[in-house]
PDB file of C-alpha atoms in Angstrom:
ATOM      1  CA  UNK V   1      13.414  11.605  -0.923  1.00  0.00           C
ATOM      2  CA  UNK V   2       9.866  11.981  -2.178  1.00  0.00           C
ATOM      3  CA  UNK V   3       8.615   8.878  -3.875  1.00  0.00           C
ATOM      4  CA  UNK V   4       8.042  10.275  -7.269  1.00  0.00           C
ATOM      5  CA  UNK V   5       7.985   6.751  -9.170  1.00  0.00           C
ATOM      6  CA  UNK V   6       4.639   7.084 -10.038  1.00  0.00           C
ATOM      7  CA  UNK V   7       4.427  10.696 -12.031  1.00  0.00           C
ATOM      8  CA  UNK V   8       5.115  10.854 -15.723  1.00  0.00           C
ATOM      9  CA  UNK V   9       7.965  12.304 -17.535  1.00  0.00           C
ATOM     10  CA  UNK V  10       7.343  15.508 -19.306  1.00  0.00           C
ATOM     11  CA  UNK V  11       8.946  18.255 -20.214  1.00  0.00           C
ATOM     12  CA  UNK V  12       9.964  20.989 -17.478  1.00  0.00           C
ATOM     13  CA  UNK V  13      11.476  23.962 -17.051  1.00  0.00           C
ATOM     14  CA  UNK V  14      12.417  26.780 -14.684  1.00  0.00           C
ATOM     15  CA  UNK V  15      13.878  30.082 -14.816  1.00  0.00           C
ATOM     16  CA  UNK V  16      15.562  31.284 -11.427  1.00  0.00           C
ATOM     17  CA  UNK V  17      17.261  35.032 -11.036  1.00  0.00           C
ATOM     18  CA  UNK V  18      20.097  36.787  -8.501  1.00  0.00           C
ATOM     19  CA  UNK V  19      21.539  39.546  -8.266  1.00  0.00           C
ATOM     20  CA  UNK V  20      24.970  40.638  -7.040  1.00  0.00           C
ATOM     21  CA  UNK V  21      25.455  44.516  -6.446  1.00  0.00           C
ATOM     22  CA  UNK V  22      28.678  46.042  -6.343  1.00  0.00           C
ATOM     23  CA  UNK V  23      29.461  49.341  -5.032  1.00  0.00           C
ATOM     24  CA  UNK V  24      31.295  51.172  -7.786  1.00  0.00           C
ATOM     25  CA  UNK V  25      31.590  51.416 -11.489  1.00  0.00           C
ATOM     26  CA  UNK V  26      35.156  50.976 -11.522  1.00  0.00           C
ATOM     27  CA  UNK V  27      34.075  47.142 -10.416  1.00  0.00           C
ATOM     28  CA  UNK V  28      31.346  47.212 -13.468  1.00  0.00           C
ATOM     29  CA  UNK V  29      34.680  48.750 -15.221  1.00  0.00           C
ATOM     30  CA  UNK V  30      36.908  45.995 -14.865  1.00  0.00           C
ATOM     31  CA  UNK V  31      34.210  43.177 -15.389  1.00  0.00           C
ATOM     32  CA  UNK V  32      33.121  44.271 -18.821  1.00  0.00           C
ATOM     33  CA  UNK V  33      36.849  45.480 -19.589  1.00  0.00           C
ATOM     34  CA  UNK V  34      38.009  42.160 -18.445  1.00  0.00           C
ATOM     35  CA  UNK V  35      40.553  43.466 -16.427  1.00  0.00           C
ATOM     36  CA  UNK V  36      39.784  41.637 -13.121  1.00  0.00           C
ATOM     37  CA  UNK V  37      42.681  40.202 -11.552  1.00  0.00           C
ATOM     38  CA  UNK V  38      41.034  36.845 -11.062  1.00  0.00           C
ATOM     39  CA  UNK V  39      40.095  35.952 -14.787  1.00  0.00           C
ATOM     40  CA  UNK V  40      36.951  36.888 -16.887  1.00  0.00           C
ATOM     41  CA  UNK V  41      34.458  36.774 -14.193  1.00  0.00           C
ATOM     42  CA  UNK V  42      31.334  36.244 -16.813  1.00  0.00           C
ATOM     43  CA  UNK V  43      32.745  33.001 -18.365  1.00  0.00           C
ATOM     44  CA  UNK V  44      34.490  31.768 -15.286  1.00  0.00           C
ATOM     45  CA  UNK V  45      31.163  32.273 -13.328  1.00  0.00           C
ATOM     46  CA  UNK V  46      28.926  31.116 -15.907  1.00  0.00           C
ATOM     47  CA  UNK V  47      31.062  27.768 -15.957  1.00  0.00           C
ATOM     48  CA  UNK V  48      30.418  27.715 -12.276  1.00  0.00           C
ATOM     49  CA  UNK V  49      26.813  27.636 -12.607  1.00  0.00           C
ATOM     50  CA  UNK V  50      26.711  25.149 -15.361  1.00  0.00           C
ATOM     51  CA  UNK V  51      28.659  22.853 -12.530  1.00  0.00           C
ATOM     52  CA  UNK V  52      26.164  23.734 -10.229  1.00  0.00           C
ATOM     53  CA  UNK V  53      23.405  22.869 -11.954  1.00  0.00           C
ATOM     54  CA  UNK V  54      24.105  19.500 -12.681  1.00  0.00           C
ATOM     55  CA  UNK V  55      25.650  18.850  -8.709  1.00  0.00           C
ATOM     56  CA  UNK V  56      21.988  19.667  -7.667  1.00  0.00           C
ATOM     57  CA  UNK V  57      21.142  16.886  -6.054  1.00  0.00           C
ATOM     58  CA  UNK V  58      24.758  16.332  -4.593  1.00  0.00           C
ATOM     59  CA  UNK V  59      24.101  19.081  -2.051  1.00  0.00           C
ATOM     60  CA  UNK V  60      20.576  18.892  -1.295  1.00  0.00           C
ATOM     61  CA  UNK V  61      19.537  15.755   0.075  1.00  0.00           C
ATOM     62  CA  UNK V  62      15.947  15.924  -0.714  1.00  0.00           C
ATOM     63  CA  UNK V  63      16.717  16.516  -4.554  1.00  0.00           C
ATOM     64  CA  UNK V  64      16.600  14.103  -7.204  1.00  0.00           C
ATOM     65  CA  UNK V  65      18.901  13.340  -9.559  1.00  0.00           C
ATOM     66  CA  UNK V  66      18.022  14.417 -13.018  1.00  0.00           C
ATOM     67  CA  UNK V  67      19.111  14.993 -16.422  1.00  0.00           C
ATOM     68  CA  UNK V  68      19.526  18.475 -17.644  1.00  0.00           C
ATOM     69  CA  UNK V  69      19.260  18.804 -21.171  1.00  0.00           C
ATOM     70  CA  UNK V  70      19.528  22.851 -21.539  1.00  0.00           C
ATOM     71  CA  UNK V  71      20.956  25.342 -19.279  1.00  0.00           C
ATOM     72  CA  UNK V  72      21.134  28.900 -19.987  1.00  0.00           C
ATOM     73  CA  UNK V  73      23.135  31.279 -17.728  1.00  0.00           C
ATOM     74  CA  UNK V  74      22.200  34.932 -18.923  1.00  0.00           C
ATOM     75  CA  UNK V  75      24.134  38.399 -17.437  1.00  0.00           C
ATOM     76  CA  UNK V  76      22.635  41.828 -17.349  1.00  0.00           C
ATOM     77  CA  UNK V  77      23.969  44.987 -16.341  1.00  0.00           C
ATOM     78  CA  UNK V  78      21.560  47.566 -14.477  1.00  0.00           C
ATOM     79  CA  UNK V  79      23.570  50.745 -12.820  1.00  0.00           C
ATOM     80  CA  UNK V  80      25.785  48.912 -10.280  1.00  0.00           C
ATOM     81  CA  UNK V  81      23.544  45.497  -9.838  1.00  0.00           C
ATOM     82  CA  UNK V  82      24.457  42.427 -12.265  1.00  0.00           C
ATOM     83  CA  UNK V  83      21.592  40.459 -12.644  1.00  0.00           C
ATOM     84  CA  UNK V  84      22.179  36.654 -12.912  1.00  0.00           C
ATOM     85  CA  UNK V  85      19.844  34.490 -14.842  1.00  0.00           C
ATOM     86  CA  UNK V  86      19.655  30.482 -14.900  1.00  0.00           C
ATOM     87  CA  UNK V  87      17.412  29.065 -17.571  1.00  0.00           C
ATOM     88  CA  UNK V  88      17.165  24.876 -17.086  1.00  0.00           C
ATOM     89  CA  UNK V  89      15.186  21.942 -19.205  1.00  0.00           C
ATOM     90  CA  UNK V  90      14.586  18.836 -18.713  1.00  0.00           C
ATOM     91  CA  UNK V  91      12.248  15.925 -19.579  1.00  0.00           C
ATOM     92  CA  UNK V  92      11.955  14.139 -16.314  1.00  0.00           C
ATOM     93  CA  UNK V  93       8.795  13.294 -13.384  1.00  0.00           C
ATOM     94  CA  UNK V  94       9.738  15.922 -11.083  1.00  0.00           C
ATOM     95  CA  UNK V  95      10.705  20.122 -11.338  1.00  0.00           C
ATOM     96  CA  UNK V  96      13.958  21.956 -11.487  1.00  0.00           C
ATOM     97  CA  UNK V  97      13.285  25.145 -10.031  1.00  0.00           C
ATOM     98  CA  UNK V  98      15.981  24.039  -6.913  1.00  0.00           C
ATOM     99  CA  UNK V  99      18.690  23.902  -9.860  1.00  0.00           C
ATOM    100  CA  UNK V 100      17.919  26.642 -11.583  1.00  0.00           C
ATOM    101  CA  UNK V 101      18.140  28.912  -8.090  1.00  0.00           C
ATOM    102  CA  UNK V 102      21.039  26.755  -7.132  1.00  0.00           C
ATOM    103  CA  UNK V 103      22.825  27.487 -10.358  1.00  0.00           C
ATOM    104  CA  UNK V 104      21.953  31.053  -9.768  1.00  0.00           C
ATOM    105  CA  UNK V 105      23.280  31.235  -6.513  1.00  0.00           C
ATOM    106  CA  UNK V 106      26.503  30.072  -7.651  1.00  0.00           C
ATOM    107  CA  UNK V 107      27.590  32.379 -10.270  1.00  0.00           C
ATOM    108  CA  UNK V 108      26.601  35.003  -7.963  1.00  0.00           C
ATOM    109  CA  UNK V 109      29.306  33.579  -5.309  1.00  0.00           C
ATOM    110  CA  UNK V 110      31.512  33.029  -7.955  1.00  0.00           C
ATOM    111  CA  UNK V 111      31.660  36.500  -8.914  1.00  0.00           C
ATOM    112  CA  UNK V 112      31.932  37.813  -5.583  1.00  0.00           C
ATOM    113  CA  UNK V 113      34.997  35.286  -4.902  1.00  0.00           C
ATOM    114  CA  UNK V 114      36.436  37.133  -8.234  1.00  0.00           C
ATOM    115  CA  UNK V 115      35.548  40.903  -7.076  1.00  0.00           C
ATOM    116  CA  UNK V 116      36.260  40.446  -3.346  1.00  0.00           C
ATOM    117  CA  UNK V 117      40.072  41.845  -4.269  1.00  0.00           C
ATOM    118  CA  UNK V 118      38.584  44.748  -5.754  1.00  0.00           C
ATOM    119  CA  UNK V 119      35.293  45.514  -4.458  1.00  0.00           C
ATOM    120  CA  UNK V 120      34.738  44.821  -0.367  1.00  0.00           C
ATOM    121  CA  UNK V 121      31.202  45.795  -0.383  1.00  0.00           C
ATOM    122  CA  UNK V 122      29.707  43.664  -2.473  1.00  0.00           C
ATOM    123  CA  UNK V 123      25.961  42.418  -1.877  1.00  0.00           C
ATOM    124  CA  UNK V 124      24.062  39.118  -2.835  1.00  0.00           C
ATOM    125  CA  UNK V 125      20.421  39.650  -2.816  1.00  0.00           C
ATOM    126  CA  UNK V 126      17.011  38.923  -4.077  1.00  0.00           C
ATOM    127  CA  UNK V 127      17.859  35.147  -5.472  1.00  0.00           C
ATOM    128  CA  UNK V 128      14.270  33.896  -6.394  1.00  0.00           C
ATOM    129  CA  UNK V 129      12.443  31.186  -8.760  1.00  0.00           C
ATOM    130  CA  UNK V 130      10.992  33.403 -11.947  1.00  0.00           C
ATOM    131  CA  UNK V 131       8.761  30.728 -13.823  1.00  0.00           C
ATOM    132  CA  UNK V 132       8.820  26.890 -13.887  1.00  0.00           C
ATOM    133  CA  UNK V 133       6.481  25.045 -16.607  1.00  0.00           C
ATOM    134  CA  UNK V 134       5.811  21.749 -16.759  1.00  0.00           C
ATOM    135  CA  UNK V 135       4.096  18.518 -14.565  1.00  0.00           C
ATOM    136  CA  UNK V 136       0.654  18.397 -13.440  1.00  0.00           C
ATOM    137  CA  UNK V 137       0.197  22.302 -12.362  1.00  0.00           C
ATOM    138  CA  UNK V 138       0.164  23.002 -15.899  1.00  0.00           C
ATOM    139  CA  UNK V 139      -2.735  21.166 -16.728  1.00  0.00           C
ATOM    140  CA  UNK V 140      -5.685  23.480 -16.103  1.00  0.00           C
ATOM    141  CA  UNK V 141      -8.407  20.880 -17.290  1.00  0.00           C
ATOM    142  CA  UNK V 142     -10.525  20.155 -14.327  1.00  0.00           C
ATOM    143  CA  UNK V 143     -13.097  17.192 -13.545  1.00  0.00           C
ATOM    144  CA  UNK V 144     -15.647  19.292 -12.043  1.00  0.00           C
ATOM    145  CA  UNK V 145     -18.900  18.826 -13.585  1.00  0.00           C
ATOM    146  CA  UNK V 146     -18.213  15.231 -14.786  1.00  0.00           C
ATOM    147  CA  UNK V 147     -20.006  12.335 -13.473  1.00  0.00           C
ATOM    148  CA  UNK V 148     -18.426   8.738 -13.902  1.00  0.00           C
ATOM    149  CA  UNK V 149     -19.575   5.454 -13.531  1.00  0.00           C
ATOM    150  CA  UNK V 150     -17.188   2.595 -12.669  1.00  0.00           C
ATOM    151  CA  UNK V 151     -18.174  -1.046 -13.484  1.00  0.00           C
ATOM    152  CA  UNK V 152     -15.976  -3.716 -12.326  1.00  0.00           C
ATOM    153  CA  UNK V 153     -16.196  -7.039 -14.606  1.00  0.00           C
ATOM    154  CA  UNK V 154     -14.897  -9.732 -12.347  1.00  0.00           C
ATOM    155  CA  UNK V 155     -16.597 -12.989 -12.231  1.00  0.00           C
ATOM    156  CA  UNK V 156     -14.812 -13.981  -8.748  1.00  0.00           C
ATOM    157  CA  UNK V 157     -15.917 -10.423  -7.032  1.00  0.00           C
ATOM    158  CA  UNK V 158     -19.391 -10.943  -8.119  1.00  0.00           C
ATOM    159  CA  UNK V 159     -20.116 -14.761  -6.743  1.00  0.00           C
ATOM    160  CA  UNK V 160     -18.576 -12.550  -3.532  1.00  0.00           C
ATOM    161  CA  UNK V 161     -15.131 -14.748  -3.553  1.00  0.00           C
ATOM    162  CA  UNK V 162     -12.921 -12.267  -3.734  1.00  0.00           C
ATOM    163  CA  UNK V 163     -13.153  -8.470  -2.721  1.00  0.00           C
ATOM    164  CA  UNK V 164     -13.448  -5.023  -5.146  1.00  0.00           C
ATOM    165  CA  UNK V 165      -9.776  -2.879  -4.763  1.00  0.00           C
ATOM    166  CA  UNK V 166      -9.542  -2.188  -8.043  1.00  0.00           C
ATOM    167  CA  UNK V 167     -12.408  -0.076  -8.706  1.00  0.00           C
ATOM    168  CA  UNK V 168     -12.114   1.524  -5.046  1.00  0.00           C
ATOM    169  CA  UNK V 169      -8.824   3.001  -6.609  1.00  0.00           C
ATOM    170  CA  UNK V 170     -10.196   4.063  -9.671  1.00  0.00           C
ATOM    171  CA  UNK V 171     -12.902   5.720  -7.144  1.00  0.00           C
ATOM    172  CA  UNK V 172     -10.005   7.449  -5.340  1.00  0.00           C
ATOM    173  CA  UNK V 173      -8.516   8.639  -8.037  1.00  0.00           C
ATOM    174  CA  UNK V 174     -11.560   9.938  -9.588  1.00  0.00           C
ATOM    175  CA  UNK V 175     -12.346  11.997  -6.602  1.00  0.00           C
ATOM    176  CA  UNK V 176      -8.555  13.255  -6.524  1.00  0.00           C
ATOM    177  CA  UNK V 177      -9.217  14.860  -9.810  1.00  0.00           C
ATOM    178  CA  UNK V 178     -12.949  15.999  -8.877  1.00  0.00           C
ATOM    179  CA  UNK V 179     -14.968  13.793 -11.021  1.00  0.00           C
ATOM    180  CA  UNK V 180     -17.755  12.649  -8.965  1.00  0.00           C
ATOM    181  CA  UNK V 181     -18.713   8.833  -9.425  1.00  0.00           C
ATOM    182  CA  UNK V 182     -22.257   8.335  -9.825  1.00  0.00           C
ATOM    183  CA  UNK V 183     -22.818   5.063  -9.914  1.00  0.00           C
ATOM    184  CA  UNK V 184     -20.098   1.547  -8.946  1.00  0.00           C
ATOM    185  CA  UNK V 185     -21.231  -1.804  -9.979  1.00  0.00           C
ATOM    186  CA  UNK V 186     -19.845  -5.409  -9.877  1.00  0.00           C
ATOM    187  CA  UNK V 187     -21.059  -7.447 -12.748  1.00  0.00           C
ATOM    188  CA  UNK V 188     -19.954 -10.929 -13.881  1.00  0.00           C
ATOM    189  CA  UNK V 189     -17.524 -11.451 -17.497  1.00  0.00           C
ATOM    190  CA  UNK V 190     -20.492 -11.409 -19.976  1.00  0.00           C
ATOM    191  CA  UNK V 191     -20.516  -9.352 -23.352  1.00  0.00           C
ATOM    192  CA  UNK V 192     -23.868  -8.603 -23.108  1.00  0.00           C
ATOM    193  CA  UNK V 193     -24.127  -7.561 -19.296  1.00  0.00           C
ATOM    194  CA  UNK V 194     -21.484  -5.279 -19.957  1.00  0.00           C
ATOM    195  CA  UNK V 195     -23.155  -3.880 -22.917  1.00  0.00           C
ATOM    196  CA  UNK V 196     -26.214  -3.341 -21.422  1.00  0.00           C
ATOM    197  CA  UNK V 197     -24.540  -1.576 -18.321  1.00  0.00           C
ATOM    198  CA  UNK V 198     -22.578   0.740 -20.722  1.00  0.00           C
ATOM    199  CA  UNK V 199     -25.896   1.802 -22.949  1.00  0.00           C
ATOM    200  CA  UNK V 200     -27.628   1.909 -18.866  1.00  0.00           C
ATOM    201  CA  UNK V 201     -25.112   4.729 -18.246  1.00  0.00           C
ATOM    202  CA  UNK V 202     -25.007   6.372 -21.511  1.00  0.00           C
ATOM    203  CA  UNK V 203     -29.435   6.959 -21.560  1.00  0.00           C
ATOM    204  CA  UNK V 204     -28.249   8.484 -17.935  1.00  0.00           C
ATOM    205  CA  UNK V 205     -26.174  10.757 -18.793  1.00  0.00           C
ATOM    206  CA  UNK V 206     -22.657   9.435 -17.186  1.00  0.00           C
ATOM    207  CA  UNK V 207     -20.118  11.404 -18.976  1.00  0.00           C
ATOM    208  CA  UNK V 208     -17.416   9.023 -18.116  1.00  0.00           C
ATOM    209  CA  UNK V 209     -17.104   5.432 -17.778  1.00  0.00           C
ATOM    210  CA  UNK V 210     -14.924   3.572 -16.411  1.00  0.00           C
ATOM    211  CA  UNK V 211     -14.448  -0.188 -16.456  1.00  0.00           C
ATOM    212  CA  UNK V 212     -11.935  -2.484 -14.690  1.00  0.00           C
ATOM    213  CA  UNK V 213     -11.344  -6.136 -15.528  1.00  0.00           C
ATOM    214  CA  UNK V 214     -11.492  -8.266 -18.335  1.00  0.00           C
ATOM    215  CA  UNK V 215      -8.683  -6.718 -20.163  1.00  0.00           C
ATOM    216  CA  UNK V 216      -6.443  -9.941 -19.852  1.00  0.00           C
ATOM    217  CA  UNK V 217      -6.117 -13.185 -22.180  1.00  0.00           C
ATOM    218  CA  UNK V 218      -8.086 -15.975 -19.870  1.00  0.00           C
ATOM    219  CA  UNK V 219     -11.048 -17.141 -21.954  1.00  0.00           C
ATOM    220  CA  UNK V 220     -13.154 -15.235 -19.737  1.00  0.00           C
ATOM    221  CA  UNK V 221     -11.691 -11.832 -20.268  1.00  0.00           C
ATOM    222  CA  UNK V 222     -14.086 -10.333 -22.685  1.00  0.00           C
ATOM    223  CA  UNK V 223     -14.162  -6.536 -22.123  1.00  0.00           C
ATOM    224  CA  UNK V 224     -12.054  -5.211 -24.798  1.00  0.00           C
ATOM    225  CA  UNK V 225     -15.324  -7.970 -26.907  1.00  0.00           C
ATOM    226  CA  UNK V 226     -18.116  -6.109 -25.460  1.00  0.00           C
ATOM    227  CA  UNK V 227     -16.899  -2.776 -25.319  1.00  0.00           C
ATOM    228  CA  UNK V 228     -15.562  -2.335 -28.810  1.00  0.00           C
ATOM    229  CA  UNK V 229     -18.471  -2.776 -30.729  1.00  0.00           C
ATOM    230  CA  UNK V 230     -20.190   0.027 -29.111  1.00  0.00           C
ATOM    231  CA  UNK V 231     -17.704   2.685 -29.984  1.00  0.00           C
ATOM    232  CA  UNK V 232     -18.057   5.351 -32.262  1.00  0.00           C
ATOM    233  CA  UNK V 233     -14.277   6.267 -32.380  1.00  0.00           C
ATOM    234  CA  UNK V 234     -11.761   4.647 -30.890  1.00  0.00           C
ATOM    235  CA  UNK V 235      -8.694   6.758 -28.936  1.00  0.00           C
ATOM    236  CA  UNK V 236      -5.698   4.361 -29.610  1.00  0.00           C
ATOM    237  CA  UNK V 237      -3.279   6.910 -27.597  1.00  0.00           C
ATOM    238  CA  UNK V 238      -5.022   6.436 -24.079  1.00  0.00           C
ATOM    239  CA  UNK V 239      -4.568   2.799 -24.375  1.00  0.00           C
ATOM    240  CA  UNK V 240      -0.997   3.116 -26.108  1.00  0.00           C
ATOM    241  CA  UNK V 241      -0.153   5.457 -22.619  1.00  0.00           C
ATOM    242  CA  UNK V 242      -1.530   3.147 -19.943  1.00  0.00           C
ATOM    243  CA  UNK V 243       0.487   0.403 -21.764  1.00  0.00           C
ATOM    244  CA  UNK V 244       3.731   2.808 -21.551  1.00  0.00           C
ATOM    245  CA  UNK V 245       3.336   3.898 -18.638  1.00  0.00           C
ATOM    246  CA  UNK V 246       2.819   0.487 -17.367  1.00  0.00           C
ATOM    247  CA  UNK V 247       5.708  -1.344 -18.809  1.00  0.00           C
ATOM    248  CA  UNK V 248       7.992   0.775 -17.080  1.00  0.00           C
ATOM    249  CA  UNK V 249       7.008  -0.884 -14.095  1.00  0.00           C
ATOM    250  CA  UNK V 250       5.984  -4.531 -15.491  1.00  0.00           C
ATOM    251  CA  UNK V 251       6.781  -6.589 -17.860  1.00  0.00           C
ATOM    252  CA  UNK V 252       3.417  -7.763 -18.148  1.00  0.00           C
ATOM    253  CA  UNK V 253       1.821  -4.013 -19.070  1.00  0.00           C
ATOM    254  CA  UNK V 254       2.228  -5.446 -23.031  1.00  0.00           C
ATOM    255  CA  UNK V 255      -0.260  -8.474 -22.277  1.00  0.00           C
ATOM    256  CA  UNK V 256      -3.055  -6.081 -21.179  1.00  0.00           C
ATOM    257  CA  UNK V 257      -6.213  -5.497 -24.123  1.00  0.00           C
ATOM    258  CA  UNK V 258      -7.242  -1.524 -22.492  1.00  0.00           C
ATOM    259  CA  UNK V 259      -9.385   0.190 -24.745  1.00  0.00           C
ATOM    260  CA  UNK V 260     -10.346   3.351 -24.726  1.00  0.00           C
ATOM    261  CA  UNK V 261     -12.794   5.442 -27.134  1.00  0.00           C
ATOM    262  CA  UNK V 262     -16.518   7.437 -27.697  1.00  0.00           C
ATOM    263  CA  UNK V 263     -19.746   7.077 -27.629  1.00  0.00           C
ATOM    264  CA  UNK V 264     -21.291  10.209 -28.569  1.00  0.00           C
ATOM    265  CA  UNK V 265     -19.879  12.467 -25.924  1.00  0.00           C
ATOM    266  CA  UNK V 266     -19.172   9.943 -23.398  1.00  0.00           C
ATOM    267  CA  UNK V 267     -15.980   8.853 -22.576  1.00  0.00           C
ATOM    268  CA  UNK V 268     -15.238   4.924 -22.068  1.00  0.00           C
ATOM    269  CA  UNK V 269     -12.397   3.342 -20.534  1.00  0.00           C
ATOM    270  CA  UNK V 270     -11.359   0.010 -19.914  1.00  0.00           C
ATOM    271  CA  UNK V 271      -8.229  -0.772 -17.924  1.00  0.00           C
ATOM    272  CA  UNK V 272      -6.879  -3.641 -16.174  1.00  0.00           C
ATOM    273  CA  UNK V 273      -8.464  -5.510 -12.831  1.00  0.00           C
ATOM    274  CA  UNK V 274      -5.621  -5.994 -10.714  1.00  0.00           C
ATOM    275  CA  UNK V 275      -5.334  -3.251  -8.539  1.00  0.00           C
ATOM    276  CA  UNK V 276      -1.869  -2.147  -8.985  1.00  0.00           C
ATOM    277  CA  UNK V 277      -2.541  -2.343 -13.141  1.00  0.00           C
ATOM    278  CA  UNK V 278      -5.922   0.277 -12.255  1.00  0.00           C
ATOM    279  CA  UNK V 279      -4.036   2.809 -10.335  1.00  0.00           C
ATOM    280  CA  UNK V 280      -1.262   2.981 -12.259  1.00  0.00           C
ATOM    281  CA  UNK V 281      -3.521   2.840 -15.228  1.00  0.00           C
ATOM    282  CA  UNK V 282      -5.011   5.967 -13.819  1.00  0.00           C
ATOM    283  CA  UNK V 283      -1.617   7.963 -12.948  1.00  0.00           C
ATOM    284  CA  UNK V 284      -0.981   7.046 -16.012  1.00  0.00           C
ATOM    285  CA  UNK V 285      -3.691   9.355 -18.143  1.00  0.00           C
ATOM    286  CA  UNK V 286      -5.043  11.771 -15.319  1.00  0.00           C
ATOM    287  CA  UNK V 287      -5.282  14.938 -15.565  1.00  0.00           C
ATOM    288  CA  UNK V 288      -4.807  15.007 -18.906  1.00  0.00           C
ATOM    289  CA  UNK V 289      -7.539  12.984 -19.801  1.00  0.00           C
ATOM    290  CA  UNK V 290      -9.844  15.388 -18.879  1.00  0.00           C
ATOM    291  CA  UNK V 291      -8.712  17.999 -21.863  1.00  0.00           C
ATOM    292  CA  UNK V 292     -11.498  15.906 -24.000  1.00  0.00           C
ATOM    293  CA  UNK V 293     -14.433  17.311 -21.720  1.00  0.00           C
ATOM    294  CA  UNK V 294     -13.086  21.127 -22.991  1.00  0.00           C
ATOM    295  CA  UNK V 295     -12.583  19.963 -26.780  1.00  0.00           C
ATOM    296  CA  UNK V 296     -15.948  18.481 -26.417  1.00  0.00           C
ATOM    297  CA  UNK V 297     -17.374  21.433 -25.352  1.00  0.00           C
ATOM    298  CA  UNK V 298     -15.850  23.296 -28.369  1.00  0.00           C
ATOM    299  CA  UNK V 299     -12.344  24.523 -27.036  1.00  0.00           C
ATOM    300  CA  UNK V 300      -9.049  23.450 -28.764  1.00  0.00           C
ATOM    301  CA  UNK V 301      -5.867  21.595 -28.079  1.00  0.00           C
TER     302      UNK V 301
END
């Protein structure tokens, strides 16, 4: 299956359709009548879809196993076609749309199992996904038009001991969300280098900046120091969601110091300097990060 370990939870849902046509209304007749031999074929069937729903991932290898916290299986009658609806939700990192068709599907077998004594020319057609909501196609924010810098505050990486990965990911992951980085620099763990390097960017225009390092508890992990001051409002949230997202994976994510907050209209962000705590970091807040560039600009939440 598709690694999906690094995506977020959120809330998703899909609506899927079929259709099962039957060739008389005597068959329409004894469904609504409830005079099919078999049982009531709308609760029977609906029952079957609920099943179905849930056994998603039992039948098609590549699905995931999920919760499903809502399903709705909907009938309507139009001339001699029965159209089947399968409404799913879930909170969960990855879409539903396969269970919601799958569930479809079902009922519509299920019915024709029930009619086949009756009706021999029944048809199942037209079983399609309606609408799914949810994940990262939702989020129409884009970076285009934002320039970054990325600073990397790492004693060890500037006296050349040890090499940059961290901000190289932060880089990649920038570009993945079209935010073009405009400047990268490697400067030692001093408050006031790191100050002046922020207020360097900010007469520049950088939009976005982006440190790594210095978010830890050695003595010379000063980042959250120098970059606090400088704020005009702090964002607790974008912190308090690295840190979530993080110690689902570590139990270390509580020990980090990220900041996050404003000056004027740029954006500043300070995450960890190990390379698996910046990319992660950065799954952890993009795309959505990017909504403050449009409420910036004047549009709303």
């Amino acid at each position: 299956m598709v690694n999906i370990t690094h995506k977020n939870s959120t809330l998703r849902k899909a609506l899927a359709e079929a259709v099962l046509s039957v060739s008389s209304q005597d068959t329409i007749d004894a469904i609504v009548n409830n005079k099919v031999p078999k049982g009531n074929v709308f609760e029977m069937s609906k029952t079957a879809g609920l099943f179905a729903a849930k056994k998603t991932s039992d039948m098609i290898p590549d699905c995931h196993p999920l919760p499903i916290e809502y399903t709705s299986i909907q009938f309507e009658i139009r001339d001699l076609d029965i159209y089947i609806t399968s409404e799913i939700h879930t909170i969960y990192k990855t879409g539903l749309e396969v269970e919601a068709m799958h569930s479809a599907s079902v009922v519509a077998l299920t019915m024709y199992d029930m009619l086949k004594p009756i009706d021999k020319n029944i048809e199942i057609r037209n079983i399609r996904l309606i609408e799914k909501k949810g994940g990262k196609s939702d989020i129409k924010d884009s970076g285009e038009g934002i320039d970054a810098s990325v600073i990397v505050c790492s004693d060890s990486i500037f006296a050349g001991k040890k090499e940059d990965k961290a901000g190289k990911a932060i880089i990649s992951s920038l570009e993945k969300n079209n935010v073009k980085t405009n400047d990268y620099v490697i400067i030692p763990d001093e408050v006031l280098e790191i100050q002046n390097k922020i207020k360097s960017d900010i007469e520049n225009g950088i939009d976005l900046i982006m440190i790594t390092g210095g978010t830890g508890l050695s003595k010379r992990d000063v980042t959250p120091e120098a970059v606090r001051p400088l704020l005009d409002r702090e964002i607790p949230g974008i912190a308090e969601a690295i840190r979530s997202y993080g110690q689902l994976r570590t139990p270390y994510s509580m020990l980090s110091r990220s900041l996050a907050g404003m000056i004027g209209d740029t954006l500043i962000i300070a995450l960890p300097g190990s390379t698996k705590g910046a990319e992660e970091s950065m799954d952890a807040i993009f795309p959505g990060i990017l909504h403050i560039y449009k409420i910036l600009n004047g549009g709303k939440h």
